[in-house]
Amino acid sequence: MEFGLPWPGAEVARAAEAEGVTAFCTGDFVDNDAYEVLAEMVDTTASARVGTSIAYAFARTPYAHASAIRTLHNKAPGRLFLGLGSGAYSINRHWFGVEADKPVARMSDLAGAVRAWLHAENGERVRYEGPFYRVDAKVQAPVLGRLDVPVLFAGFNKRMVAAAAAHADGVIGHGLFTARWWHDVVRPAAGDVPDGWLEHGWLITSVDDRDPERAVRDARRMVGFYLTVKTYDPFVEYHGWTDEVARVRTAFAQGDIEGLAAAVSDEMLDAIAVCGTTDRAREQLGKRRVEGSLARDLTYLAPPSFLTSARRRAEYTRNSLALLK
């Protein structure tokens, strides 16, 4: 099992590669275009794998996803991966103005269409026919050739994980995932996966020996913010955290961020995050390895991003490198 980081910038990334970090990822948001940042990652890393985790799947056409990957493959052959996430229904409809019904079926279909472009050979017509996407392209230039770039789905609930097992090359676990959720929900939903199947996952990580209480508080805020999303209700109910999450959501609705953090119990924090002093975080990470609550292939040590400055996120990232020693 290896460790990666959300993209920390070129300076920190150079130090991280030297410490044994083997992969970097970036994602989409209103102020962060995944493929624009991925280009920076390609240019300023030496050997690490780089990719999206995640790019909003339906915000771009299959052609756009594939052409971005083809462009960057020219500079980083063999180092790219493509992580796709369906995104919330409201984001798709109200931010992007695209259809987002039947997200599991739509993701499965999109993966097939993206692969049609990635696997296209020179001189051959690019064809794909699915329920949501159709490709029938004759490219009159020798610019293609098969690219075997891993495609992964962000899978939280059973149906999307099963779709990843059927139509993608792996799954990306959320920063909320616990040992129980990996063991009892995600891995059984994936079933008997073939050799080469990939497990990536995020781990909320905030380490600060100078101010460990703040590091813990930032982790609580991140957990609480994630749990304001009702999509994760099956996860909440499975762990028996309904009362705590009700308090989290009430505090959030009232703009009470400290109340939101306080509503995240010690049990919840211990099951989800790694935080506090270096020694404490190292102990927690060791426990995670033993209990199997880390992704089997690649775990991103992810600093909290909710109400956390870029400077502090960079500090948490630097501090997390000590956990690899």
mmCIF file of N, CA, C and O in Angstrom, residues 27-101:
data_model
loop_
_atom_site.group_PDB
_atom_site.id
_atom_site.type_symbol
_atom_site.label_atom_id
_atom_site.label_comp_id
_atom_site.label_asym_id
_atom_site.label_seq_id
_atom_site.Cartn_x
_atom_site.Cartn_y
_atom_site.Cartn_z
ATOM 1 N N GLY A 27 -8.628 17.839 -8.134
ATOM 2 C CA GLY A 27 -10.037 17.683 -8.442
ATOM 3 C C GLY A 27 -10.646 18.972 -8.949
ATOM 4 O O GLY A 27 -9.967 19.997 -9.087
ATOM 5 N N ASP A 28 -11.928 18.904 -9.225
ATOM 6 C CA ASP A 28 -12.661 20.047 -9.756
ATOM 7 C C ASP A 28 -13.358 20.827 -8.649
ATOM 8 O O ASP A 28 -13.913 20.243 -7.718
ATOM 9 N N PHE A 29 -13.344 22.132 -8.761
ATOM 10 C CA PHE A 29 -14.219 23.007 -7.998
ATOM 11 C C PHE A 29 -14.280 24.329 -8.745
ATOM 12 O O PHE A 29 -13.601 24.509 -9.765
ATOM 13 N N VAL A 30 -15.068 25.262 -8.242
ATOM 14 C CA VAL A 30 -15.270 26.500 -8.987
ATOM 15 C C VAL A 30 -13.983 27.282 -9.202
ATOM 16 O O VAL A 30 -13.867 28.058 -10.159
ATOM 17 N N ASP A 31 -12.999 27.094 -8.322
ATOM 18 C CA ASP A 31 -11.733 27.817 -8.461
ATOM 19 C C ASP A 31 -10.565 26.880 -8.757
ATOM 20 O O ASP A 31 -9.409 27.232 -8.543
ATOM 21 N N ASN A 32 -10.874 25.675 -9.235
ATOM 22 C CA ASN A 32 -9.813 24.692 -9.459
ATOM 23 C C ASN A 32 -10.220 23.760 -10.593
ATOM 24 O O ASN A 32 -11.027 22.852 -10.407
ATOM 25 N N ASP A 33 -9.689 23.985 -11.779
ATOM 26 C CA ASP A 33 -9.970 23.121 -12.907
ATOM 27 C C ASP A 33 -9.029 21.918 -12.853
ATOM 28 O O ASP A 33 -7.808 22.063 -12.880
ATOM 29 N N ALA A 34 -9.609 20.730 -12.769
ATOM 30 C CA ALA A 34 -8.804 19.533 -12.543
ATOM 31 C C ALA A 34 -7.734 19.327 -13.609
ATOM 32 O O ALA A 34 -6.578 19.010 -13.297
ATOM 33 N N TYR A 35 -8.075 19.509 -14.869
ATOM 34 C CA TYR A 35 -7.105 19.217 -15.919
ATOM 35 C C TYR A 35 -6.060 20.319 -16.049
ATOM 36 O O TYR A 35 -4.906 20.053 -16.425
ATOM 37 N N GLU A 36 -6.415 21.542 -15.729
ATOM 38 C CA GLU A 36 -5.421 22.630 -15.713
ATOM 39 C C GLU A 36 -4.358 22.340 -14.654
ATOM 40 O O GLU A 36 -3.149 22.472 -14.896
ATOM 41 N N VAL A 37 -4.802 21.941 -13.459
ATOM 42 C CA VAL A 37 -3.846 21.634 -12.386
ATOM 43 C C VAL A 37 -3.089 20.350 -12.700
ATOM 44 O O VAL A 37 -1.899 20.228 -12.399
ATOM 45 N N LEU A 38 -3.754 19.390 -13.312
ATOM 46 C CA LEU A 38 -3.066 18.161 -13.692
ATOM 47 C C LEU A 38 -1.908 18.446 -14.644
ATOM 48 O O LEU A 38 -0.843 17.809 -14.560
ATOM 49 N N ALA A 39 -2.073 19.407 -15.522
ATOM 50 C CA ALA A 39 -0.975 19.791 -16.411
ATOM 51 C C ALA A 39 0.217 20.316 -15.612
ATOM 52 O O ALA A 39 1.381 20.000 -15.929
ATOM 53 N N GLU A 40 -0.056 21.119 -14.578
ATOM 54 C CA GLU A 40 1.026 21.591 -13.710
ATOM 55 C C GLU A 40 1.698 20.417 -13.007
ATOM 56 O O GLU A 40 2.936 20.369 -12.889
ATOM 57 N N MET A 41 0.919 19.462 -12.563
ATOM 58 C CA MET A 41 1.472 18.285 -11.884
ATOM 59 C C MET A 41 2.389 17.494 -12.802
ATOM 60 O O MET A 41 3.459 17.023 -12.402
ATOM 61 N N VAL A 42 1.943 17.319 -14.035
ATOM 62 C CA VAL A 42 2.758 16.601 -15.018
ATOM 63 C C VAL A 42 4.101 17.301 -15.218
ATOM 64 O O VAL A 42 5.158 16.660 -15.281
ATOM 65 N N ASP A 43 4.067 18.629 -15.314
ATOM 66 C CA ASP A 43 5.280 19.399 -15.613
ATOM 67 C C ASP A 43 6.262 19.466 -14.447
ATOM 68 O O ASP A 43 7.456 19.680 -14.665
ATOM 69 N N THR A 44 5.773 19.317 -13.207
ATOM 70 C CA THR A 44 6.640 19.590 -12.053
ATOM 71 C C THR A 44 6.865 18.381 -11.158
ATOM 72 O O THR A 44 7.378 18.518 -10.050
ATOM 73 N N THR A 45 6.517 17.186 -11.635
ATOM 74 C CA THR A 45 6.860 15.959 -10.912
ATOM 75 C C THR A 45 7.754 15.112 -11.800
ATOM 76 O O THR A 45 7.756 15.254 -13.024
ATOM 77 N N ALA A 46 8.484 14.221 -11.147
ATOM 78 C CA ALA A 46 9.454 13.429 -11.890
ATOM 79 C C ALA A 46 8.963 12.019 -12.205
ATOM 80 O O ALA A 46 9.014 11.569 -13.355
ATOM 81 N N SER A 47 8.482 11.314 -11.195
ATOM 82 C CA SER A 47 8.123 9.916 -11.401
ATOM 83 C C SER A 47 6.773 9.543 -10.790
ATOM 84 O O SER A 47 6.272 8.454 -11.057
ATOM 85 N N ALA A 48 6.199 10.387 -9.977
ATOM 86 C CA ALA A 48 4.949 10.067 -9.302
ATOM 87 C C ALA A 48 3.808 9.916 -10.298
ATOM 88 O O ALA A 48 3.781 10.565 -11.342
ATOM 89 N N ARG A 49 2.858 9.046 -9.958
ATOM 90 C CA ARG A 49 1.628 8.980 -10.718
ATOM 91 C C ARG A 49 0.812 10.237 -10.420
ATOM 92 O O ARG A 49 0.821 10.744 -9.297
ATOM 93 N N VAL A 50 0.094 10.701 -11.405
ATOM 94 C CA VAL A 50 -0.702 11.924 -11.255
ATOM 95 C C VAL A 50 -2.047 11.728 -11.927
ATOM 96 O O VAL A 50 -2.149 11.061 -12.957
ATOM 97 N N GLY A 51 -3.096 12.305 -11.317
ATOM 98 C CA GLY A 51 -4.400 12.140 -11.916
ATOM 99 C C GLY A 51 -5.468 12.942 -11.212
ATOM 100 O O GLY A 51 -5.183 13.743 -10.315
ATOM 101 N N THR A 52 -6.697 12.720 -11.636
ATOM 102 C CA THR A 52 -7.833 13.425 -11.059
ATOM 103 C C THR A 52 -8.494 12.555 -10.000
ATOM 104 O O THR A 52 -8.689 11.361 -10.191
ATOM 105 N N SER A 53 -8.856 13.199 -8.923
ATOM 106 C CA SER A 53 -9.543 12.486 -7.851
ATOM 107 C C SER A 53 -10.356 13.490 -7.032
ATOM 108 O O SER A 53 -9.998 13.801 -5.898
ATOM 109 N N ILE A 54 -11.397 14.046 -7.637
ATOM 110 C CA ILE A 54 -11.983 13.559 -8.879
ATOM 111 C C ILE A 54 -12.253 14.725 -9.842
ATOM 112 O O ILE A 54 -12.330 15.869 -9.417
ATOM 113 N N ALA A 55 -12.438 14.357 -11.126
ATOM 114 C CA ALA A 55 -13.009 15.295 -12.098
ATOM 115 C C ALA A 55 -14.508 15.046 -12.150
ATOM 116 O O ALA A 55 -14.965 13.897 -12.113
ATOM 117 N N TYR A 56 -15.285 16.136 -12.215
ATOM 118 C CA TYR A 56 -16.732 15.978 -12.339
ATOM 119 C C TYR A 56 -17.045 15.296 -13.669
ATOM 120 O O TYR A 56 -16.755 15.830 -14.749
ATOM 121 N N ALA A 57 -17.655 14.134 -13.603
ATOM 122 C CA ALA A 57 -17.837 13.307 -14.798
ATOM 123 C C ALA A 57 -18.721 13.971 -15.837
ATOM 124 O O ALA A 57 -18.402 13.959 -17.030
ATOM 125 N N PHE A 58 -19.858 14.547 -15.411
ATOM 126 C CA PHE A 58 -20.851 15.001 -16.375
ATOM 127 C C PHE A 58 -20.652 16.457 -16.786
ATOM 128 O O PHE A 58 -21.371 16.961 -17.649
ATOM 129 N N ALA A 59 -19.666 17.134 -16.185
ATOM 130 C CA ALA A 59 -19.396 18.524 -16.554
ATOM 131 C C ALA A 59 -18.699 18.624 -17.898
ATOM 132 O O ALA A 59 -18.643 19.700 -18.498
ATOM 133 N N ARG A 60 -18.153 17.508 -18.389
ATOM 134 C CA ARG A 60 -17.450 17.473 -19.663
ATOM 135 C C ARG A 60 -17.960 16.298 -20.481
ATOM 136 O O ARG A 60 -18.430 15.304 -19.933
ATOM 137 N N THR A 61 -17.795 16.373 -21.775
ATOM 138 C CA THR A 61 -18.139 15.248 -22.636
ATOM 139 C C THR A 61 -17.073 14.167 -22.504
ATOM 140 O O THR A 61 -15.936 14.425 -22.065
ATOM 141 N N PRO A 62 -17.382 12.928 -22.903
ATOM 142 C CA PRO A 62 -16.338 11.895 -22.946
ATOM 143 C C PRO A 62 -15.133 12.322 -23.788
ATOM 144 O O PRO A 62 -13.984 12.053 -23.432
ATOM 145 N N TYR A 63 -15.411 13.000 -24.900
ATOM 146 C CA TYR A 63 -14.330 13.504 -25.758
ATOM 147 C C TYR A 63 -13.412 14.442 -24.982
ATOM 148 O O TYR A 63 -12.176 14.361 -25.094
ATOM 149 N N ALA A 64 -13.989 15.352 -24.194
ATOM 150 C CA ALA A 64 -13.177 16.324 -23.463
ATOM 151 C C ALA A 64 -12.306 15.645 -22.412
ATOM 152 O O ALA A 64 -11.121 15.980 -22.250
ATOM 153 N N HIS A 65 -12.867 14.689 -21.668
ATOM 154 C CA HIS A 65 -12.060 13.936 -20.702
ATOM 155 C C HIS A 65 -10.905 13.231 -21.404
ATOM 156 O O HIS A 65 -9.748 13.307 -20.978
ATOM 157 N N ALA A 66 -11.212 12.534 -22.481
ATOM 158 C CA ALA A 66 -10.197 11.728 -23.158
ATOM 159 C C ALA A 66 -9.145 12.584 -23.830
ATOM 160 O O ALA A 66 -7.941 12.256 -23.789
ATOM 161 N N SER A 67 -9.540 13.688 -24.451
ATOM 162 C CA SER A 67 -8.551 14.520 -25.137
ATOM 163 C C SER A 67 -7.600 15.178 -24.138
ATOM 164 O O SER A 67 -6.401 15.342 -24.437
ATOM 165 N N ALA A 68 -8.097 15.539 -22.955
ATOM 166 C CA ALA A 68 -7.207 16.079 -21.927
ATOM 167 C C ALA A 68 -6.179 15.034 -21.508
ATOM 168 O O ALA A 68 -4.975 15.336 -21.369
ATOM 169 N N ILE A 69 -6.635 13.810 -21.296
ATOM 170 C CA ILE A 69 -5.713 12.742 -20.900
ATOM 171 C C ILE A 69 -4.716 12.450 -22.019
ATOM 172 O O ILE A 69 -3.508 12.269 -21.770
ATOM 173 N N ARG A 70 -5.167 12.427 -23.257
ATOM 174 C CA ARG A 70 -4.245 12.191 -24.369
ATOM 175 C C ARG A 70 -3.179 13.289 -24.450
ATOM 176 O O ARG A 70 -2.001 13.010 -24.685
ATOM 177 N N THR A 71 -3.590 14.531 -24.277
ATOM 178 C CA THR A 71 -2.643 15.647 -24.325
ATOM 179 C C THR A 71 -1.560 15.482 -23.273
ATOM 180 O O THR A 71 -0.358 15.650 -23.544
ATOM 181 N N LEU A 72 -1.968 15.147 -22.051
ATOM 182 C CA LEU A 72 -1.008 15.061 -20.948
ATOM 183 C C LEU A 72 -0.189 13.779 -20.990
ATOM 184 O O LEU A 72 0.945 13.745 -20.498
ATOM 185 N N HIS A 73 -0.735 12.729 -21.585
ATOM 186 C CA HIS A 73 0.023 11.488 -21.734
ATOM 187 C C HIS A 73 1.309 11.706 -22.523
ATOM 188 O O HIS A 73 2.319 11.040 -22.278
ATOM 189 N N ASN A 74 1.295 12.633 -23.451
ATOM 190 C CA ASN A 74 2.497 12.888 -24.248
ATOM 191 C C ASN A 74 3.678 13.305 -23.379
ATOM 192 O O ASN A 74 4.836 13.060 -23.732
ATOM 193 N N LYS A 75 3.383 13.952 -22.232
ATOM 194 C CA LYS A 75 4.454 14.393 -21.332
ATOM 195 C C LYS A 75 4.691 13.432 -20.175
ATOM 196 O O LYS A 75 5.761 13.474 -19.553
ATOM 197 N N ALA A 76 3.692 12.610 -19.849
ATOM 198 C CA ALA A 76 3.816 11.727 -18.687
ATOM 199 C C ALA A 76 3.294 10.333 -19.010
ATOM 200 O O ALA A 76 2.371 9.835 -18.361
ATOM 201 N N PRO A 77 3.868 9.668 -20.014
ATOM 202 C CA PRO A 77 3.375 8.340 -20.375
ATOM 203 C C PRO A 77 3.505 7.359 -19.218
ATOM 204 O O PRO A 77 4.524 7.305 -18.537
ATOM 205 N N GLY A 78 2.419 6.632 -18.988
ATOM 206 C CA GLY A 78 2.437 5.626 -17.936
ATOM 207 C C GLY A 78 2.210 6.143 -16.538
ATOM 208 O O GLY A 78 2.168 5.351 -15.586
ATOM 209 N N ARG A 79 2.040 7.461 -16.371
ATOM 210 C CA ARG A 79 1.904 8.020 -15.023
ATOM 211 C C ARG A 79 0.496 8.514 -14.709
ATOM 212 O O ARG A 79 0.224 8.908 -13.580
ATOM 213 N N LEU A 80 -0.417 8.492 -15.672
ATOM 214 C CA LEU A 80 -1.712 9.131 -15.484
ATOM 215 C C LEU A 80 -2.782 8.153 -15.009
ATOM 216 O O LEU A 80 -2.759 6.967 -15.330
ATOM 217 N N PHE A 81 -3.743 8.669 -14.237
ATOM 218 C CA PHE A 81 -4.972 7.954 -13.950
ATOM 219 C C PHE A 81 -6.122 8.957 -14.006
ATOM 220 O O PHE A 81 -5.926 10.160 -13.813
ATOM 221 N N LEU A 82 -7.315 8.456 -14.283
ATOM 222 C CA LEU A 82 -8.490 9.303 -14.444
ATOM 223 C C LEU A 82 -9.545 8.898 -13.431
ATOM 224 O O LEU A 82 -10.173 7.845 -13.558
ATOM 225 N N GLY A 83 -9.721 9.717 -12.404
ATOM 226 C CA GLY A 83 -10.749 9.483 -11.401
ATOM 227 C C GLY A 83 -11.947 10.365 -11.686
ATOM 228 O O GLY A 83 -11.808 11.587 -11.828
ATOM 229 N N LEU A 84 -13.118 9.762 -11.785
ATOM 230 C CA LEU A 84 -14.344 10.465 -12.131
ATOM 231 C C LEU A 84 -15.355 10.348 -10.996
ATOM 232 O O LEU A 84 -15.489 9.285 -10.380
ATOM 233 N N GLY A 85 -16.073 11.442 -10.747
ATOM 234 C CA GLY A 85 -17.134 11.429 -9.759
ATOM 235 C C GLY A 85 -18.409 11.989 -10.352
ATOM 236 O O GLY A 85 -18.381 12.949 -11.131
ATOM 237 N N SER A 86 -19.537 11.400 -9.980
ATOM 238 C CA SER A 86 -20.804 11.836 -10.564
ATOM 239 C C SER A 86 -21.221 13.216 -10.080
ATOM 240 O O SER A 86 -21.891 13.954 -10.803
ATOM 241 N N GLY A 87 -20.812 13.606 -8.860
ATOM 242 C CA GLY A 87 -21.222 14.898 -8.328
ATOM 243 C C GLY A 87 -22.670 14.877 -7.863
ATOM 244 O O GLY A 87 -23.474 14.021 -8.261
ATOM 245 N N ALA A 88 -23.019 15.813 -7.016
ATOM 246 C CA ALA A 88 -24.386 15.907 -6.507
ATOM 247 C C ALA A 88 -25.347 16.315 -7.625
ATOM 248 O O ALA A 88 -24.973 17.045 -8.548
ATOM 249 N N TYR A 89 -26.588 15.856 -7.511
ATOM 250 C CA TYR A 89 -27.599 16.174 -8.527
ATOM 251 C C TYR A 89 -27.740 17.688 -8.697
ATOM 252 O O TYR A 89 -27.788 18.204 -9.818
ATOM 253 N N SER A 90 -27.789 18.415 -7.578
ATOM 254 C CA SER A 90 -27.998 19.865 -7.658
ATOM 255 C C SER A 90 -26.824 20.564 -8.334
ATOM 256 O O SER A 90 -27.021 21.553 -9.064
ATOM 257 N N ILE A 91 -25.611 20.071 -8.127
ATOM 258 C CA ILE A 91 -24.445 20.675 -8.784
ATOM 259 C C ILE A 91 -24.537 20.472 -10.294
ATOM 260 O O ILE A 91 -24.303 21.393 -11.082
ATOM 261 N N ASN A 92 -24.878 19.270 -10.707
ATOM 262 C CA ASN A 92 -24.995 19.012 -12.142
ATOM 263 C C ASN A 92 -26.076 19.870 -12.794
ATOM 264 O O ASN A 92 -25.863 20.455 -13.855
ATOM 265 N N ARG A 93 -27.218 19.961 -12.148
ATOM 266 C CA ARG A 93 -28.331 20.683 -12.754
ATOM 267 C C ARG A 93 -28.155 22.188 -12.677
ATOM 268 O O ARG A 93 -28.438 22.909 -13.642
ATOM 269 N N HIS A 94 -27.683 22.681 -11.514
ATOM 270 C CA HIS A 94 -27.702 24.131 -11.287
ATOM 271 C C HIS A 94 -26.352 24.810 -11.530
ATOM 272 O O HIS A 94 -26.313 26.020 -11.778
ATOM 273 N N TRP A 95 -25.262 24.060 -11.441
ATOM 274 C CA TRP A 95 -23.953 24.631 -11.773
ATOM 275 C C TRP A 95 -23.630 24.413 -13.251
ATOM 276 O O TRP A 95 -23.230 25.343 -13.951
ATOM 277 N N PHE A 96 -23.762 23.170 -13.683
ATOM 278 C CA PHE A 96 -23.307 22.808 -15.026
ATOM 279 C C PHE A 96 -24.422 22.886 -16.066
ATOM 280 O O PHE A 96 -24.142 22.968 -17.264
ATOM 281 N N GLY A 97 -25.657 22.802 -15.600
ATOM 282 C CA GLY A 97 -26.769 22.806 -16.538
ATOM 283 C C GLY A 97 -26.850 21.554 -17.377
ATOM 284 O O GLY A 97 -27.219 21.597 -18.555
ATOM 285 N N VAL A 98 -26.485 20.401 -16.779
ATOM 286 C CA VAL A 98 -26.515 19.140 -17.520
ATOM 287 C C VAL A 98 -27.452 18.163 -16.823
ATOM 288 O O VAL A 98 -27.765 18.299 -15.644
ATOM 289 N N GLU A 99 -27.863 17.153 -17.584
ATOM 290 C CA GLU A 99 -28.719 16.112 -17.018
ATOM 291 C C GLU A 99 -27.910 15.249 -16.059
ATOM 292 O O GLU A 99 -26.726 14.993 -16.288
ATOM 293 N N ALA A 100 -28.565 14.810 -14.981
ATOM 294 C CA ALA A 100 -27.853 13.993 -13.991
ATOM 295 C C ALA A 100 -28.755 12.908 -13.420
ATOM 296 O O ALA A 100 -28.466 12.380 -12.339
ATOM 297 N N ASP A 101 -29.840 12.587 -14.127
ATOM 298 C CA ASP A 101 -30.676 11.486 -13.669
ATOM 299 C C ASP A 101 -29.935 10.173 -13.881
ATOM 300 O O ASP A 101 -29.003 10.079 -14.671
#
